[in-house]
Amino acid sequence: MAIYQSMTDLELLDLLGKSDENAFREIYYRYWKVVFTNAKKKLDDFQDAEDLVNELFVSIWKRRTHMPEIQSLTNYFKGAVRNQVLKYWGMKYKAESYILEQQNKFYVQESVLQNDLEYKELELEVNKAISSLPEKCRLVFELSRVEGLSQQQIAAKLGISLKTVEAHISKALKILKIKLGKYFLIFFL
């Protein structure tokens, strides 16, 4: 409407306070491009700037009856864009920080689960290797490494010589070293 185009900003603001949609529309048409250009410079992203400007105008319409005393729409929009941009960067920073934090938690949990799974698989391999030892050799080895008995205690418990205990432990370690390869050191040193 031509009548609104000829009005001053203050007249339009007065009508906006009375919920005049045409006054709002004129303010929008008059300032959208300037506000968008300002936002685009600060955000350097077309879509984000457009969203910010649209949110700003929606906010103005929602607060139309509670707008502060505005003497200059140009100055008002400069300040409003600055505030919206700061709010945008704050929210974006929080969102990115949150995402990074969640990704880190996920990777740590995944790593722990992976390590736990690998350890359990390795433990199964070790138990399988121990189970494959000859019976007497396995018994001596388990008494030594699992139950923590000394060679003298094992000899006394099984009624065999100390040399026989040493021979069984030595044989068990050689077999396990071959079967477990590089993982042998993790469990038996």
XYZ file of C-alpha atoms in Angstrom, residues 73-146:
74
model
C 14.866 1.295 13.176
C 18.279 1.275 11.489
C 20.045 1.348 14.866
C 17.539 -1.080 16.354
C 18.170 -3.624 13.586
C 21.953 -3.247 13.866
C 21.773 -4.051 17.577
C 19.211 -6.812 17.067
C 21.350 -8.488 14.392
C 24.417 -8.229 16.623
C 22.501 -9.845 19.502
C 21.035 -12.567 17.276
C 24.470 -13.324 15.806
C 25.980 -13.613 19.296
C 23.110 -15.879 20.321
C 23.598 -17.929 17.138
C 27.341 -18.379 17.729
C 26.725 -19.259 21.367
C 24.167 -21.903 20.429
C 26.336 -23.217 17.608
C 29.358 -23.415 19.919
C 27.330 -25.240 22.570
C 25.894 -27.612 19.974
C 29.312 -28.341 18.481
C 30.822 -28.784 21.942
C 27.990 -31.129 22.885
C 28.390 -33.109 19.668
C 32.159 -33.380 20.182
C 31.617 -34.424 23.786
C 29.126 -37.105 22.746
C 31.421 -38.311 19.962
C 34.302 -38.533 22.418
C 32.136 -40.493 24.867
C 31.072 -42.799 22.057
C 34.638 -43.355 20.869
C 35.861 -43.987 24.416
C 33.013 -46.428 25.066
C 33.580 -48.090 21.714
C 37.308 -48.317 22.418
C 36.717 -49.774 25.884
C 34.243 -52.280 24.472
C 36.635 -53.175 21.675
C 39.525 -53.598 24.125
C 37.313 -55.617 26.458
C 36.178 -57.805 23.584
C 39.748 -58.303 22.368
C 40.872 -59.168 25.901
C 38.065 -61.705 26.309
C 38.928 -63.280 22.952
C 42.577 -63.417 23.923
C 41.696 -64.895 27.302
C 39.685 -67.607 25.535
C 42.688 -68.378 23.331
C 44.953 -68.610 26.389
C 42.523 -70.919 28.201
C 42.204 -73.029 25.056
C 46.006 -73.243 24.775
C 46.343 -74.215 28.452
C 43.610 -76.853 28.065
C 45.511 -78.380 25.153
C 48.588 -79.082 27.327
C 49.265 -82.705 28.316
C 47.306 -83.486 31.495
C 50.172 -83.670 34.023
C 51.905 -80.675 32.420
C 48.638 -78.657 32.534
C 48.027 -79.571 36.191
C 51.522 -78.460 37.252
C 51.245 -75.274 35.187
C 47.836 -74.339 36.667
C 49.043 -74.989 40.213
C 52.002 -72.710 39.517
C 50.431 -69.876 37.514
C 46.757 -69.926 38.502
